[in-house]
Amino acid sequence: MRDDLHHTAAGRLKDAKQRYTENRRALVDILAAAARPVPVDDILEQDRSLPQSSVYRNLAVLEQARVVRRVHGSDEFARYELAEDLSEHHHHLVCSNCGKVEDFEAPPGLERTVRNVMDVAERAEGFYANGHRLDLIGLCRDCA
Amino acid sequence: MRDDLHHTAAGRLKDAKQRYTENRRALVDILAAAARPVPVDDILEQDRSLPQSSVYRNLAVLEQARVVRRVHGSDEFARYELAEDLSEHHHHLVCSNCGKVEDFEAPPGLERTVRNVMDVAERAEGFYANGHRLDLIGLCRDCA
DNA sequence: CTTTCTGCAAACGATTTGCAGCAGC
DNA sequence: GCTGCTGCAAATCGTTTGCAGAAAG
């Protein structure tokens, strides 16, 4: 499973004419292990051997190769998670107090409804949606 | 209608022990006139008499007073819109190419579905949602 | 070998803040 | 007057970039 992930990541990097180096593999491992989008600072704490600039640069490369995705919380800090098709489809619980972001799996009916909304957007506004984000904003357990 | 808006804004600022000055009124007017969240740069262009620092400072004050709300697009620029209860409830079409954000009114069935999801989040995760954002990500008419 | 990656340190740029003067109450 | 607001210019800080050396292929 984890091997499969690395295999896919390597393939996508190769398509983008990029190498799958130690540092990049480490980033993918950290993101795969997390149950939430990870802020850059957390990554640096989890692996002190990674220099800040390399982390930023490699996350940008991985994002372009569609291996990871950047996520916005309620604060200014960049957070990253694995690309949608490398993990389960899910949504986010965003704490408006502390900025934390948790993954959340929505009940099945929702996806169908959202699909309809995407069709409406296309017909009504000429907007070609290829994805969506549904974030619930509120107070996490710690801040409640 | 517009007067009512200013009246409400003034009241909320008073509650926060803030004054409703010319500059702040101008910001509310600009946001009320837009059909989309407005980036700070656009505000500065629309009213050259507003100094950058005042715009940032006043938007922060207005946000704390719950008159405006900060919105995240797909780029790094801060965008603002009127608080949810001062405008119509709506969602956003976020262009993943140019970062632009458009307002979009979703069909009624969606809201009911989302309400259910919020209940699920509370029971399953102990997360007290008080709002949501559903953004469709894709290509706007110009970028398609 | 050639191309890409790394890590340091310096640069960048959107946003924030200190401060002296001005305006609201 | 006292308190809060303004606008300038300087500081802040997450993020980006230039460059010389190391590593991948």
Coordinates of C-alpha atoms (C1' of nucleotides) in Angstrom, one line a residue:
Chain A
M1 CA 0.0 0.0 0.0
R2 CA 2.7 2.4 1.0
D3 CA 4.9 0.9 -1.7
D4 CA 2.2 1.5 -4.2
L5 CA 2.0 5.1 -3.1
H6 CA 5.7 5.6 -3.6
H7 CA 5.5 3.9 -7.0
T8 CA 2.8 6.2 -8.1
A9 CA 4.6 9.2 -6.8
A10 CA 7.8 8.2 -8.6
G11 CA 5.8 7.7 -11.9
R12 CA 4.2 11.2 -11.7
L13 CA 7.6 12.8 -11.0
K14 CA 9.1 11.0 -13.9
D15 CA 6.3 12.3 -16.1
A16 CA 7.3 15.8 -14.9
K17 CA 11.0 15.1 -15.6
Q18 CA 11.8 15.2 -11.9
R19 CA 13.6 12.8 -9.7
Y20 CA 12.2 10.9 -6.7
T21 CA 14.8 11.7 -4.1
E22 CA 15.2 10.9 -0.4
N23 CA 13.9 14.3 0.6
R24 CA 10.8 14.0 -1.6
R25 CA 10.1 10.5 -0.4
A26 CA 10.4 11.7 3.2
L27 CA 7.7 14.4 2.5
V28 CA 5.4 11.8 1.0
D29 CA 5.8 9.6 4.0
I30 CA 5.0 12.4 6.4
L31 CA 1.9 13.4 4.5
A32 CA 0.8 9.8 4.1
A33 CA 1.1 9.2 7.8
A34 CA -1.0 12.3 8.8
A35 CA -4.7 12.3 9.2
R36 CA -4.8 15.9 8.3
P37 CA -3.2 18.5 6.1
V38 CA 0.3 19.3 7.5
P39 CA 1.7 22.8 8.0
V40 CA 5.3 23.3 6.8
D41 CA 6.4 24.0 10.4
D42 CA 5.2 20.6 11.5
I43 CA 7.1 18.9 8.7
L44 CA 10.3 20.7 9.8
E45 CA 9.7 19.6 13.3
Q46 CA 9.1 16.0 12.4
D47 CA 12.3 15.7 10.4
R48 CA 14.9 18.2 11.5
S49 CA 17.3 17.0 8.8
L50 CA 15.1 18.7 6.1
P51 CA 16.1 22.3 5.4
Q52 CA 13.2 24.7 5.1
S53 CA 14.0 25.8 1.6
S54 CA 14.1 22.2 0.3
V55 CA 10.8 21.5 1.9
Y56 CA 9.2 24.4 0.2
R57 CA 10.8 23.7 -3.1
N58 CA 10.0 20.0 -3.0
L59 CA 6.4 20.6 -2.0
A60 CA 6.1 22.9 -5.0
V61 CA 7.6 20.2 -7.2
L62 CA 5.3 17.5 -5.8
E63 CA 2.3 19.8 -6.2
Q64 CA 3.1 20.4 -9.8
A65 CA 3.5 16.6 -10.3
R66 CA 0.0 16.2 -8.7
V67 CA 1.4 14.1 -5.9
V68 CA 0.4 16.6 -3.2
R69 CA -2.1 19.4 -2.8
R70 CA -2.0 22.7 -0.9
V71 CA -4.8 23.4 1.5
H72 CA -6.0 26.6 3.0
G73 CA -7.1 26.7 6.7
S74 CA -8.4 29.8 8.5
D75 CA -4.9 31.1 9.1
E76 CA -2.1 32.1 6.7
F77 CA 0.0 28.9 7.0
A78 CA 0.5 26.7 4.0
R79 CA -0.7 23.1 4.6
Y80 CA -0.2 20.1 2.4
E81 CA -1.9 16.7 2.0
L82 CA -1.6 13.9 -0.5
A83 CA -3.4 14.5 -3.8
E84 CA -7.0 13.5 -3.8
D85 CA -6.6 10.4 -5.8
L86 CA -3.8 9.1 -3.7
S87 CA -5.9 9.2 -0.5
E88 CA -9.5 8.8 0.3
H89 CA -11.9 11.6 -0.8
H90 CA -12.7 13.6 2.3
H91 CA -13.5 17.0 3.6
H92 CA -12.1 19.3 6.3
L93 CA -13.1 20.5 9.7
V94 CA -11.5 23.9 10.0
C95 CA -11.3 25.4 13.5
S96 CA -11.9 29.1 13.3
N97 CA -10.2 29.6 16.7
C98 CA -6.9 27.8 16.4
G99 CA -6.7 27.3 12.6
K100 CA -6.3 23.5 12.9
V101 CA -7.6 21.4 10.0
E102 CA -8.9 17.8 10.5
D103 CA -9.9 15.3 7.8
F104 CA -13.6 14.3 7.8
E105 CA -15.4 11.8 5.7
A106 CA -18.8 13.0 4.7
P107 CA -21.9 10.8 4.3
P108 CA -22.4 9.4 0.8
G109 CA -25.5 11.4 -0.1
L110 CA -23.4 14.6 -0.1
E111 CA -21.3 13.7 -3.0
R112 CA -24.3 13.2 -5.3
T113 CA -25.7 16.5 -4.3
V114 CA -22.4 18.3 -4.9
R115 CA -22.2 16.7 -8.3
N116 CA -25.5 18.2 -9.2
V117 CA -24.3 21.6 -8.0
M118 CA -21.3 21.3 -10.3
D119 CA -23.6 20.7 -13.2
V120 CA -25.6 23.8 -12.3
A121 CA -22.5 25.9 -12.1
E122 CA -21.4 24.8 -15.6
R123 CA -24.7 25.5 -17.2
A124 CA -25.5 28.7 -15.4
E125 CA -22.1 30.3 -15.2
G126 CA -19.9 28.6 -17.8
F127 CA -17.6 27.5 -15.0
Y128 CA -16.0 24.1 -15.6
A129 CA -15.7 22.6 -12.1
N130 CA -13.4 19.7 -11.7
G131 CA -13.4 19.4 -8.0
H132 CA -14.9 20.9 -4.8
R133 CA -14.0 21.6 -1.3
L134 CA -16.5 21.5 1.5
D135 CA -15.1 22.7 4.7
L136 CA -17.1 22.9 7.9
I137 CA -16.1 26.0 9.9
G138 CA -16.5 25.9 13.7
L139 CA -14.8 25.0 16.9
C140 CA -12.7 21.9 17.3
R141 CA -13.0 19.7 20.4
D142 CA -10.1 21.5 22.1
C143 CA -11.4 25.0 21.5
A144 CA -15.0 24.4 22.2
Chain B
M1 CA -31.3 48.8 1.7
R2 CA -27.8 50.3 1.5
D3 CA -28.7 52.6 4.4
D4 CA -29.8 49.6 6.3
L5 CA -26.5 48.0 5.7
H6 CA -24.6 51.0 7.0
H7 CA -26.8 51.2 10.0
T8 CA -26.1 47.6 10.9
A9 CA -22.4 48.1 10.3
A10 CA -22.4 51.2 12.5
G11 CA -24.1 49.2 15.2
R12 CA -21.7 46.3 15.1
L13 CA -18.7 48.7 15.2
K14 CA -20.2 50.5 18.2
D15 CA -20.6 47.2 20.0
A16 CA -16.9 46.6 19.4
K17 CA -16.2 50.2 20.6
Q18 CA -15.0 51.3 17.2
R19 CA -16.1 54.3 15.1
Y20 CA -17.7 54.2 11.7
T21 CA -15.5 56.5 9.8
E22 CA -15.3 57.7 6.2
N23 CA -12.7 55.1 5.3
R24 CA -14.6 52.2 6.8
R25 CA -17.8 53.3 5.2
A26 CA -16.0 53.4 1.8
L27 CA -14.8 49.8 2.3
V28 CA -18.3 48.6 3.1
D29 CA -19.6 50.4 0.0
I30 CA -17.0 48.7 -2.2
L31 CA -17.7 45.3 -0.9
A32 CA -21.4 45.7 -1.1
A33 CA -21.1 46.7 -4.7
A34 CA -19.1 43.7 -5.7
A35 CA -20.5 40.3 -6.8
R36 CA -17.4 38.6 -5.6
P37 CA -14.8 38.7 -2.8
V38 CA -12.5 41.6 -3.4
P39 CA -8.7 41.5 -3.2
V40 CA -7.0 44.3 -1.3
D41 CA -5.3 45.5 -4.5
D42 CA -8.6 45.9 -6.2
I43 CA -9.9 48.0 -3.3
L44 CA -6.8 50.2 -3.6
E45 CA -7.4 50.7 -7.3
Q46 CA -11.0 51.5 -6.9
D47 CA -10.3 54.2 -4.4
R48 CA -6.8 55.7 -4.7
S49 CA -7.4 57.9 -1.7
L50 CA -7.2 55.0 0.6
P51 CA -3.7 54.2 1.9
Q52 CA -2.8 50.6 1.9
S53 CA -2.2 50.4 5.7
S54 CA -5.5 51.9 6.5
V55 CA -7.3 49.4 4.3
Y56 CA -5.6 46.5 5.9
R57 CA -6.2 47.9 9.4
N58 CA -9.8 48.7 8.8
L59 CA -10.6 45.4 7.1
A60 CA -9.2 43.8 10.2
V61 CA -11.4 45.9 12.4
L62 CA -14.4 45.3 10.3
E63 CA -13.7 41.6 10.4
Q64 CA -13.6 41.6 14.2
A65 CA -16.8 43.5 14.3
R66 CA -18.3 40.8 12.1
V67 CA -19.1 43.2 9.3
V68 CA -16.8 41.6 6.7
R69 CA -15.3 38.2 6.2
R70 CA -11.9 37.1 4.8
V71 CA -12.0 34.6 2.0
H72 CA -9.3 32.3 0.6
G73 CA -9.0 31.7 -3.1
S74 CA -6.4 29.5 -4.8
D75 CA -3.7 32.1 -4.5
E76 CA -2.1 33.9 -1.6
F77 CA -4.0 37.2 -1.8
A78 CA -6.5 38.2 0.9
R79 CA -10.0 38.8 -0.3
Y80 CA -12.9 40.2 1.6
E81 CA -16.7 40.1 1.3
L82 CA -19.5 41.3 3.5
A83 CA -20.4 39.1 6.4
E84 CA -22.7 36.2 5.6
D85 CA -25.7 37.7 7.4
L86 CA -25.3 41.0 5.6
S87 CA -25.5 39.5 2.1
E88 CA -27.2 36.5 0.5
H89 CA -25.9 33.1 1.5
H90 CA -23.8 31.9 -1.4
H91 CA -20.8 29.8 -2.4
H92 CA -17.7 30.4 -4.5
L93 CA -16.4 29.4 -7.8
V94 CA -12.6 29.4 -7.5
C95 CA -10.5 29.4 -10.7
S96 CA -7.5 27.2 -10.2
N97 CA -5.7 28.9 -13.0
C98 CA -6.0 32.6 -12.3
G99 CA -7.2 32.5 -8.7
K100 CA -10.3 34.6 -9.3
V101 CA -13.3 34.0 -7.1
E102 CA -16.9 34.4 -8.2
D103 CA -20.1 34.2 -6.1
F104 CA -22.5 31.4 -6.9
E105 CA -25.9 30.6 -5.5
A106 CA -26.4 26.9 -5.0
P107 CA -29.7 25.2 -5.5
P108 CA -31.8 24.9 -2.3
G109 CA -31.4 21.1 -1.8
L110 CA -27.8 21.6 -1.0
E111 CA -28.2 23.5 2.2
R112 CA -30.4 20.8 3.7
T113 CA -27.8 18.2 2.9
V114 CA -25.0 20.3 4.3
R115 CA -27.0 20.8 7.5
N116 CA -27.1 17.0 7.9
V117 CA -23.4 16.8 7.4
M118 CA -22.8 19.3 10.1
D119 CA -24.8 17.2 12.5
V120 CA -22.8 14.2 11.6
A121 CA -19.6 16.1 12.3
E122 CA -20.7 17.1 15.7
R123 CA -21.8 13.6 16.7
A124 CA -18.9 11.8 15.2
E125 CA -16.0 14.2 15.8
G126 CA -17.1 16.5 18.6
F127 CA -16.7 19.4 16.1
Y128 CA -19.1 22.3 16.6
A129 CA -19.7 23.6 13.1
N130 CA -21.3 27.0 12.8
G131 CA -20.9 27.5 9.1
H132 CA -19.5 26.0 6.0
R133 CA -17.9 26.8 2.8
L134 CA -18.5 24.9 -0.4
D135 CA -16.2 26.1 -3.1
L136 CA -16.2 24.6 -6.6
I137 CA -12.7 24.4 -8.0
G138 CA -12.2 24.6 -11.7
L139 CA -11.7 26.9 -14.7
C140 CA -13.6 30.1 -15.1
R141 CA -15.0 31.2 -18.4
D142 CA -11.9 33.2 -19.2
C143 CA -9.4 30.4 -18.5
A144 CA -11.3 27.5 -20.0
Chain C
dC1 C1' 29.6 14.0 -17.8
dT2 C1' 25.2 16.4 -17.8
dT3 C1' 21.2 17.6 -15.5
dT4 C1' 18.8 18.0 -11.5
dC5 C1' 18.8 18.6 -6.5
dT6 C1' 20.5 20.5 -2.1
dG7 C1' 21.3 23.7 1.5
dC8 C1' 22.9 27.9 2.8
dA9 C1' 22.0 32.7 3.0
dA10 C1' 20.1 36.6 0.9
dA11 C1' 15.9 38.5 -1.3
dC12 C1' 10.9 39.1 -1.8
dG13 C1' 6.4 40.8 -1.0
dA14 C1' 2.0 40.8 1.2
dT15 C1' 0.8 42.3 5.5
dT16 C1' 1.6 44.5 10.1
dT17 C1' 3.1 47.9 13.2
dG18 C1' 5.3 52.3 15.5
dC19 C1' 4.6 56.8 15.7
dA20 C1' 3.3 61.7 15.2
dG21 C1' -0.5 64.3 13.9
dC22 C1' -5.6 64.6 13.2
dA23 C1' -10.6 63.7 14.0
dG24 C1' -14.6 62.0 16.7
dC25 C1' -17.2 62.4 20.8
Chain D
dG1 C1' -9.1 67.0 26.3
dC2 C1' -9.0 62.1 25.9
dT3 C1' -9.3 58.3 22.9
dG4 C1' -9.2 56.3 18.7
dC5 C1' -8.1 56.9 13.7
dT6 C1' -5.0 58.1 9.8
dG7 C1' -1.1 57.7 6.8
dC8 C1' 3.6 57.4 6.2
dA9 C1' 7.6 54.7 6.5
dA10 C1' 9.9 50.9 8.6
dA11 C1' 9.6 46.2 10.3
dT12 C1' 7.9 41.4 10.1
dC13 C1' 7.7 36.8 8.6
dG14 C1' 6.3 33.0 5.7
dT15 C1' 7.9 31.9 1.4
dT16 C1' 11.0 32.2 -2.7
dT17 C1' 15.3 32.4 -5.1
dG18 C1' 20.6 32.6 -6.5
dC19 C1' 24.4 30.1 -6.4
dA20 C1' 28.1 26.7 -5.7
dG21 C1' 28.7 22.1 -4.6
dA22 C1' 26.6 17.2 -4.3
dA23 C1' 23.9 13.5 -6.3
dA24 C1' 21.2 11.0 -9.8
dG25 C1' 21.1 8.8 -14.1

